[in-house]
Short mmCIF file of C-alpha atoms in Angstrom, two decimals:
data_model
loop_
_atom_site.label_atom_id
_atom_site.label_comp_id
_atom_site.label_asym_id
_atom_site.label_seq_id
_atom_site.Cartn_x
_atom_site.Cartn_y
_atom_site.Cartn_z
CA MET A 200 -4.09 15.44 -9.87
CA ILE A 201 -2.38 12.29 -8.86
CA ARG A 202 -1.86 11.60 -5.20
CA ALA A 203 1.08 9.20 -5.14
CA LEU A 204 2.18 7.25 -2.08
CA LEU A 205 5.92 6.61 -1.85
CA SER A 206 7.18 3.19 -0.66
CA LYS A 207 9.10 2.54 2.56
CA ALA A 208 7.58 5.45 4.46
CA CYS A 209 4.80 5.03 6.95
CA ARG A 210 1.56 6.82 7.61
CA ILE A 211 1.63 8.63 10.93
CA ALA A 212 -0.01 6.50 13.61
CA PRO A 213 -3.51 7.70 14.50
CA VAL A 214 -4.54 8.45 18.04
CA ALA A 215 -6.46 5.41 19.21
CA PHE A 216 -9.93 5.02 20.69
CA PHE A 217 -10.29 1.95 22.82
CA ALA A 218 -7.02 0.93 21.06
CA THR A 219 -6.41 0.86 17.32
CA GLY A 220 -3.64 0.50 15.84
CA VAL A 221 3.13 6.34 2.23
CA PHE A 222 4.79 6.11 -1.23
CA VAL A 223 6.20 4.73 -4.67
CA ALA A 224 9.63 3.47 -6.30
CA ALA A 225 11.70 3.06 -12.52
CA PRO A 226 14.96 2.63 -15.40
CA SER A 227 16.36 5.73 -16.95
CA LEU A 228 15.29 6.29 -20.52
CA ALA A 229 17.70 5.82 -23.34
CA GLU A 230 15.48 7.67 -25.86
CA THR A 231 17.11 10.92 -26.95
CA ALA A 232 15.40 11.85 -30.19
CA LYS A 233 14.63 15.57 -30.23
CA LYS A 234 11.09 15.13 -31.47
CA GLY A 235 10.41 12.03 -29.42
CA PRO A 236 9.10 8.64 -30.54
CA SER A 237 6.20 8.37 -32.93
CA VAL A 238 2.68 8.13 -31.54
CA THR A 239 0.22 5.57 -32.88
CA ALA A 240 -3.46 5.28 -32.19
CA GLY A 241 -4.51 2.25 -30.27
CA ASP A 242 -7.72 0.33 -29.97
CA ALA A 243 -9.35 2.89 -27.69
CA LYS A 244 -12.75 3.99 -28.95
CA THR A 245 -13.15 7.16 -26.98
CA ASP A 246 -11.05 9.45 -29.14
CA GLU A 247 -13.63 11.97 -30.42
CA ARG A 248 -16.58 11.39 -28.14
CA GLU A 249 -17.60 13.19 -25.02
CA PRO A 250 -16.93 11.10 -21.78
CA ALA A 251 -19.54 9.76 -20.96
CA GLY A 252 -33.35 -18.45 4.15
CA GLU A 253 -32.67 -18.67 7.72
CA VAL A 254 -29.17 -18.43 8.96
CA LYS A 255 -27.93 -20.34 11.97
CA PRO A 256 -26.78 -18.07 14.78
CA ALA A 257 -23.24 -19.41 15.08
CA ALA A 258 -22.44 -19.27 11.34
CA LEU A 259 -20.88 -15.79 11.18
CA ASP A 260 -19.35 -16.33 7.75
CA GLU A 261 -22.56 -17.46 6.09
CA GLN A 262 -24.02 -14.80 3.84
CA PRO A 263 -26.32 -14.75 0.85
CA GLU A 264 -25.20 -13.81 -2.61
CA VAL A 265 -24.29 -10.15 -2.45
CA LYS A 266 -26.09 -7.92 -4.88
CA LYS A 267 -24.46 -4.93 -6.49
CA GLU A 268 -23.43 -2.47 -3.81
CA GLU A 269 -25.63 0.55 -3.47
CA LYS A 270 -24.51 3.80 -2.00
CA LYS A 271 -25.30 4.03 1.69
CA PRO A 272 -26.73 7.15 3.22
CA ILE A 273 -23.97 9.18 4.82
CA ASP A 274 -24.31 10.48 8.33
CA GLY A 275 -22.17 13.28 9.66
CA PRO A 276 -22.07 16.89 10.71
CA SER A 277 -24.02 19.16 8.42
CA THR A 278 -22.10 21.11 5.82
CA GLY A 279 -25.25 22.56 4.32
CA LEU A 280 -26.90 25.96 4.32
CA SER A 281 -25.39 29.01 5.90
CA VAL A 282 -27.13 31.05 8.59
CA LEU A 283 -28.38 33.57 6.04
CA ASP A 284 -29.79 30.76 3.88
CA ARG A 285 -31.65 29.31 6.85
CA MET A 286 -33.13 32.72 7.72
CA GLY A 287 -34.29 33.27 4.15
CA ALA A 288 -32.33 36.48 3.75
CA ASP A 289 -30.99 37.43 0.34
CA LEU A 290 -27.27 37.03 -0.07
CA PRO A 291 -25.32 39.98 -1.48
CA ALA A 292 -24.67 39.87 -5.18
CA LEU A 293 -21.30 38.55 -6.27
CA PRO A 294 -18.96 41.04 -7.92
CA ALA A 295 -18.79 40.83 -11.69
CA GLU A 296 -16.09 38.48 -12.92
CA LYS A 297 -13.23 40.03 -14.80
CA PRO A 298 -12.94 38.89 -18.41
CA PHE A 299 -10.34 36.20 -18.97
CA ALA A 300 -7.45 37.75 -20.86
CA GLY A 301 -5.10 34.79 -20.81
CA LYS A 302 -4.26 32.41 -23.62
CA VAL A 303 -6.74 29.57 -24.08
CA ASP A 304 -5.05 26.16 -24.23
CA ASP A 305 -7.08 24.24 -26.82
CA ALA A 306 -5.12 21.03 -26.20
CA TYR A 307 -5.95 20.96 -22.49
CA GLY A 308 -9.52 21.96 -23.27
CA ALA A 309 -9.89 18.95 -25.57
CA PHE A 310 -8.27 16.71 -22.95
CA GLN A 311 -10.70 17.86 -20.26
CA ARG A 312 -13.65 17.10 -22.55
CA GLY A 313 -12.34 13.58 -23.24
CA ARG A 314 -11.25 14.29 -26.82
CA TYR A 315 -7.91 12.67 -26.33
CA LEU A 316 -6.82 12.25 -29.95
CA THR A 317 -7.61 15.90 -30.62
CA ALA A 318 -5.62 16.83 -27.53
CA MET A 319 -2.70 14.75 -28.78
CA GLU A 320 -2.86 16.26 -32.25
CA LEU A 321 -2.81 19.76 -30.79
CA ALA A 322 -0.20 19.12 -28.09
CA LEU A 323 2.34 16.97 -29.94
CA PRO A 324 3.60 19.68 -32.35
CA ARG A 325 4.01 22.07 -29.42
CA ALA A 326 5.76 19.35 -27.40
CA GLN A 327 8.19 18.71 -30.25
CA LEU A 328 8.98 22.44 -30.28
CA GLY A 329 9.85 22.34 -26.59
CA ASP A 330 6.67 23.47 -24.81
CA PRO A 331 6.95 21.87 -21.31
CA ALA A 332 3.20 22.01 -20.58
CA ALA A 333 2.42 20.32 -23.89
CA GLN A 334 5.11 17.71 -23.21
CA THR A 335 3.45 16.89 -19.89
CA LEU A 336 0.07 16.55 -21.61
CA VAL A 337 1.47 14.22 -24.28
CA ALA A 338 3.14 12.16 -21.55
CA GLU A 339 -0.09 11.93 -19.57
CA ILE A 340 -2.06 10.70 -22.59
CA LEU A 341 0.60 8.08 -23.36
CA ASP A 342 1.03 7.06 -19.73
CA ARG A 343 -2.70 6.38 -19.32
CA GLY A 344 -3.39 5.10 -22.84
CA LEU A 345 -6.10 7.67 -23.52
CA GLY A 346 -7.18 7.36 -27.16
CA VAL A 347 -3.79 5.89 -28.06
CA LYS A 348 -1.90 2.73 -27.23
CA ARG A 349 -0.41 2.96 -23.75
CA ASP A 350 3.34 3.39 -23.89
CA ARG A 351 5.18 3.96 -20.60
CA LYS A 352 8.54 4.31 -22.37
CA GLN A 353 7.33 7.18 -24.51
CA ALA A 354 5.55 8.71 -21.52
CA LEU A 355 8.79 8.61 -19.53
CA PHE A 356 10.59 10.36 -22.39
CA TRP A 357 8.09 13.20 -22.54
CA TYR A 358 7.88 13.57 -18.75
CA GLU A 359 11.67 13.91 -18.74
CA GLN A 360 11.53 16.61 -21.43
CA ALA A 361 8.83 18.46 -19.46
CA ALA A 362 10.86 18.18 -16.25
CA ASN A 363 13.96 19.50 -17.97
CA GLY A 364 11.83 22.35 -19.31
CA GLY A 365 10.75 23.39 -15.83
CA ASP A 366 7.14 22.17 -15.69
CA PRO A 367 6.32 21.30 -12.02
CA THR A 368 3.79 18.62 -12.93
CA GLY A 369 6.23 17.05 -15.37
CA MET A 370 8.88 17.01 -12.64
CA PHE A 371 6.51 15.33 -10.22
CA LYS A 372 5.33 12.67 -12.67
CA TYR A 373 8.85 11.96 -13.91
CA ALA A 374 10.05 11.54 -10.32
CA ILE A 375 7.21 9.12 -9.62
CA LEU A 376 8.02 7.00 -12.68
CA LEU A 377 11.70 6.91 -11.75
CA MET A 378 10.81 5.65 -8.28
CA GLU A 379 8.43 3.04 -9.68
CA ARG A 380 10.77 1.63 -12.29
CA SER A 381 14.25 1.93 -10.87
CA ALA A 382 15.95 0.92 -7.64
CA SER A 383 19.31 2.46 -8.50
CA PRO A 384 20.70 5.03 -6.03
CA GLU A 385 21.28 7.45 -8.91
CA ASP A 386 17.67 7.39 -10.04
CA ARG A 387 16.42 7.62 -6.45
CA LYS A 388 18.58 10.68 -5.86
CA LYS A 389 17.41 12.28 -9.10
CA ALA A 390 13.78 11.51 -8.24
CA ASP A 391 14.14 13.09 -4.78
CA GLU A 392 15.70 16.21 -6.29
CA LEU A 393 12.91 16.54 -8.85
CA MET A 394 10.27 15.96 -6.19
CA LYS A 395 11.73 18.74 -4.03
CA LYS A 396 12.00 21.11 -6.96
CA SER A 397 8.41 20.45 -7.97
CA ALA A 398 7.29 20.89 -4.36
CA ASP A 399 9.15 24.18 -4.05
CA LEU A 400 7.43 25.36 -7.23
CA GLY A 401 4.05 24.73 -5.61
CA ASN A 402 2.89 21.33 -6.84
CA ALA A 403 0.60 20.05 -4.05
CA SER A 404 1.12 16.34 -4.74
CA ALA A 405 4.88 16.81 -4.86
CA GLN A 406 4.75 18.70 -1.55
CA PHE A 407 3.00 15.78 0.12
CA ASN A 408 5.29 13.17 -1.40
CA TYR A 409 8.47 15.08 -0.62
CA ALA A 410 7.29 15.37 2.99
CA GLN A 411 6.91 11.61 2.99
CA VAL A 412 10.45 11.25 1.65
CA LEU A 413 11.77 13.39 4.51
CA VAL A 414 9.88 11.32 7.09
CA ALA A 415 11.21 8.08 5.58
CA ASP A 416 14.80 9.34 5.45
CA SER A 417 14.76 10.70 9.02
CA PRO A 418 12.41 8.67 11.21
CA GLY A 419 11.34 10.34 14.43
CA ASP A 420 10.75 13.91 15.46
CA LYS A 421 13.46 15.38 13.22
CA GLY A 422 11.86 13.96 10.08
CA LEU A 423 8.45 15.21 11.16
CA HIS A 424 9.79 18.70 11.84
CA ASP A 425 11.54 18.78 8.45
CA ALA A 426 8.46 17.50 6.64
CA LEU A 427 5.86 19.63 8.39
CA PRO A 428 6.21 22.76 6.18
CA TYR A 429 5.65 20.64 3.06
CA TYR A 430 2.70 18.83 4.63
CA GLU A 431 1.20 22.20 5.57
CA LYS A 432 1.59 23.66 2.07
CA SER A 433 0.02 20.56 0.53
CA ALA A 434 -2.79 20.59 3.08
CA GLU A 435 -3.58 24.21 2.29
CA GLN A 436 -4.04 23.17 -1.35
CA GLY A 437 -6.59 20.54 -0.42
CA ILE A 438 -4.66 17.24 -0.36
CA ALA A 439 -6.59 15.17 2.19
CA ASP A 440 -3.64 12.90 3.01
CA ALA A 441 -1.60 15.98 3.90
CA GLN A 442 -4.43 17.41 6.00
CA TYR A 443 -4.56 14.14 7.91
CA ALA A 444 -0.78 14.18 8.39
CA VAL A 445 -0.80 17.77 9.66
CA ALA A 446 -3.51 16.91 12.19
CA GLN A 447 -1.53 13.94 13.49
CA ILE A 448 1.74 15.87 13.70
CA TYR A 449 0.08 18.78 15.49
CA VAL A 450 -1.32 16.48 18.16
CA ASN A 451 1.77 14.28 18.55
CA LEU A 452 4.76 16.65 18.44
CA LYS A 453 5.10 18.24 21.86
CA ASP A 454 7.22 21.29 21.03
CA LEU A 455 4.95 22.99 18.48
CA PRO A 456 3.45 26.45 19.05
CA GLU A 457 0.05 26.45 20.71
CA GLU A 458 -1.56 28.11 17.68
CA LYS A 459 -0.70 25.02 15.65
CA THR A 460 -1.81 22.41 18.18
CA LYS A 461 -5.15 24.17 18.54
CA ARG A 462 -5.79 23.58 14.83
CA ALA A 463 -5.21 19.81 14.87
CA ARG A 464 -8.90 18.92 14.96
CA GLU A 465 -9.64 21.50 12.24
CA TRP A 466 -7.24 19.80 9.84
CA LEU A 467 -8.60 16.36 10.68
CA LEU A 468 -12.11 17.64 10.02
CA ARG A 469 -11.05 18.92 6.59
CA ALA A 470 -9.63 15.54 5.66
CA ALA A 471 -12.74 13.78 6.95
CA ARG A 472 -15.03 16.05 4.95
CA ALA A 473 -12.95 15.29 1.85
CA GLY A 474 -13.98 11.64 2.19
CA PHE A 475 -10.76 10.25 3.70
CA ASP A 476 -12.17 7.34 5.70
CA THR A 477 -9.17 7.04 8.03
CA ALA A 478 -9.62 10.69 8.95
CA GLN A 479 -13.33 10.04 9.55
CA LEU A 480 -12.42 7.14 11.83
CA ASP A 481 -9.87 9.17 13.77
CA LEU A 482 -12.14 12.20 14.01
CA GLY A 483 -14.86 10.05 15.52
CA MET A 484 -12.40 8.65 18.05
CA TRP A 485 -10.98 12.09 18.85
CA LEU A 486 -14.47 13.42 19.54
CA VAL A 487 -15.38 10.46 21.73
CA ASN A 488 -12.08 10.59 23.65
CA GLY A 489 -11.82 14.37 23.84
CA THR A 490 -8.53 14.46 21.90
CA ALA A 491 -7.43 17.96 20.80
CA GLY A 492 -10.72 19.42 22.03
CA ASP A 493 -13.91 18.80 23.95
CA ARG A 494 -15.75 15.49 23.94
CA ASP A 495 -18.74 15.25 21.63
CA TYR A 496 -20.22 11.78 21.74
CA ASP A 497 -23.07 12.43 19.31
CA THR A 498 -20.87 13.88 16.57
CA GLY A 499 -18.17 11.31 17.22
CA PHE A 500 -20.73 8.55 16.72
CA LYS A 501 -21.84 10.11 13.43
CA TRP A 502 -18.32 10.26 12.03
CA LEU A 503 -17.59 6.67 13.02
CA LYS A 504 -20.88 5.65 11.43
CA ARG A 505 -19.92 7.49 8.26
CA ALA A 506 -16.55 5.73 8.10
CA ALA A 507 -18.19 2.36 8.84
CA ASP A 508 -20.78 2.90 6.11
CA GLY A 509 -17.90 3.66 3.76
CA GLY A 510 -16.38 0.25 4.45
CA ASN A 511 -13.71 1.09 7.02
CA VAL A 512 -13.41 -2.16 8.98
CA VAL A 513 -11.86 -0.61 12.10
CA ALA A 514 -14.69 1.91 12.22
CA GLN A 515 -17.21 -0.93 11.97
CA SER A 516 -15.59 -2.63 14.95
CA LYS A 517 -15.52 0.59 16.99
CA LEU A 518 -19.11 1.37 16.05
CA ALA A 519 -20.16 -1.94 17.56
CA GLN A 520 -18.58 -0.87 20.83
CA LEU A 521 -20.46 2.44 20.77
CA TYR A 522 -23.74 0.55 20.43
CA ILE A 523 -22.76 -1.72 23.31
CA HIS A 524 -21.79 1.11 25.66
CA ALA A 525 -24.46 3.58 24.48
CA ILE A 526 -21.91 6.23 23.48
CA GLY A 527 -23.53 8.80 21.22
CA THR A 528 -26.46 6.49 20.62
CA ARG A 529 -28.92 4.26 22.40
CA PRO A 530 -27.77 0.77 23.41
CA ASP A 531 -28.63 -1.74 20.69
CA PRO A 532 -27.18 -5.26 21.04
CA VAL A 533 -28.50 -6.39 17.66
CA GLU A 534 -26.99 -3.41 15.85
CA ALA A 535 -23.73 -3.94 17.74
CA GLY A 536 -23.82 -7.58 16.68
CA LYS A 537 -24.43 -6.56 13.06
CA TRP A 538 -21.32 -4.38 12.92
CA PHE A 539 -19.26 -7.03 14.69
CA VAL A 540 -20.35 -9.60 12.09
CA LEU A 541 -19.45 -7.24 9.22
CA ALA A 542 -16.03 -6.49 10.67
CA ARG A 543 -15.41 -10.17 11.46
CA ARG A 544 -16.26 -11.18 7.89
CA ALA A 545 -13.81 -8.56 6.64
CA GLY A 546 -11.04 -10.16 8.70
CA LEU A 547 -10.99 -8.05 11.86
CA ASN A 548 -11.77 -10.01 15.00
CA ASP A 549 -11.93 -8.20 18.34
CA PRO A 550 -11.93 -10.78 21.18
CA SER A 551 -13.96 -8.50 23.46
CA LEU A 552 -16.61 -8.09 20.77
CA GLU A 553 -16.62 -11.81 20.12
CA ASP A 554 -17.26 -12.43 23.83
CA PHE A 555 -20.11 -9.92 23.66
CA TYR A 556 -21.58 -11.61 20.59
CA LEU A 557 -21.40 -15.09 22.13
CA GLY A 558 -23.25 -13.71 25.14
CA LEU A 559 -26.25 -12.72 23.00
CA THR A 560 -29.29 -14.93 22.84
CA ASP A 561 -29.75 -17.17 19.81
CA GLN A 562 -32.53 -14.88 18.61
CA GLN A 563 -30.32 -11.80 18.89
CA GLN A 564 -27.46 -13.52 17.06
CA LYS A 565 -29.80 -14.54 14.28
CA ALA A 566 -31.16 -10.99 14.04
CA ALA A 567 -27.63 -9.55 13.90
CA ILE A 568 -26.60 -11.90 11.09
CA THR A 569 -29.79 -11.15 9.16
CA ALA A 570 -29.14 -7.42 9.54
CA ALA A 571 -25.57 -7.85 8.35
CA ASN A 572 -26.73 -9.83 5.32
CA LYS A 573 -29.28 -7.18 4.43
CA TYR A 574 -26.69 -4.46 4.81
CA ARG A 575 -24.24 -6.25 2.53
CA SER A 576 -26.89 -6.88 -0.11
CA GLY A 577 -28.12 -3.31 0.00
CA SER A 578 -31.66 -4.29 0.83
#
């Protein structure tokens, strides 16, 4: 599922700790042949195979050659075993699954296994006969160049056929391509209409993007109120960007029912657990500041550490402050200096952190730079 970000709309501003500080936009297709353009195999070779020395203290920007990044251990609240698992009790048996009585889609099955040419061979005849789902599949293969030569013009043709045939995914993808390739008011209007129709038919990505359209078209509280139902529907289907947006709206709009505002932190937690680093950053700050709930310094520290380990530069800067002020952790000037150095190298310079760093001893500065170098190299 593609999570598209539409241009000229803005992400909702996060609630800040200490003080911190979404969208796309293509020409209409002249192709009108009933069976569509011909499809030719490209150069792709995946068609029928399964997918398979000392550093001076003041030199903050000096760093050794960085080795290949290795995955950092992730800290954060446990999402592991349930209470029954921890007690060793047997869980009740799951009910027997009902046999699948629906029609098996061999074309999509081949696509999911990475057999893209087989998927094309199976889907194209159906697409030519007017099957909207098959038309979307053909368009996806052409749009991404999977096993065939990439052809955006042909992809646009088949997405349009799928959209006209009522396929929600086809509508969404066709709307996205129109926005990307055309700036005409007519195409923008058509794209917005298709996005809304796809959203109303339940497409989670379309729901999020149409909410973004509403926010962009009506800045302020009105746009947020209009967009909220679409954000909520998308969030319920697991779109992390939408979960983040719902959390921010719940905590920032003042006239919402209490049952909604009480769930703001819950939605932010869902987005954070999905790996959305901005949500991890904000969740850490919310927990430290007591936003939308009680303060929890230890857990807030862990979420900021998780976001910092994932490369979020703002989180790295905030983590340095937690080490300085012993919030959720023990005071550690060298560790604080390390995270300041990492954030500074990435382009974020906090004057207060720089003052702190310059106040360290030469030995502490050297140790902080060494720690930053080791972290970057994965050693």
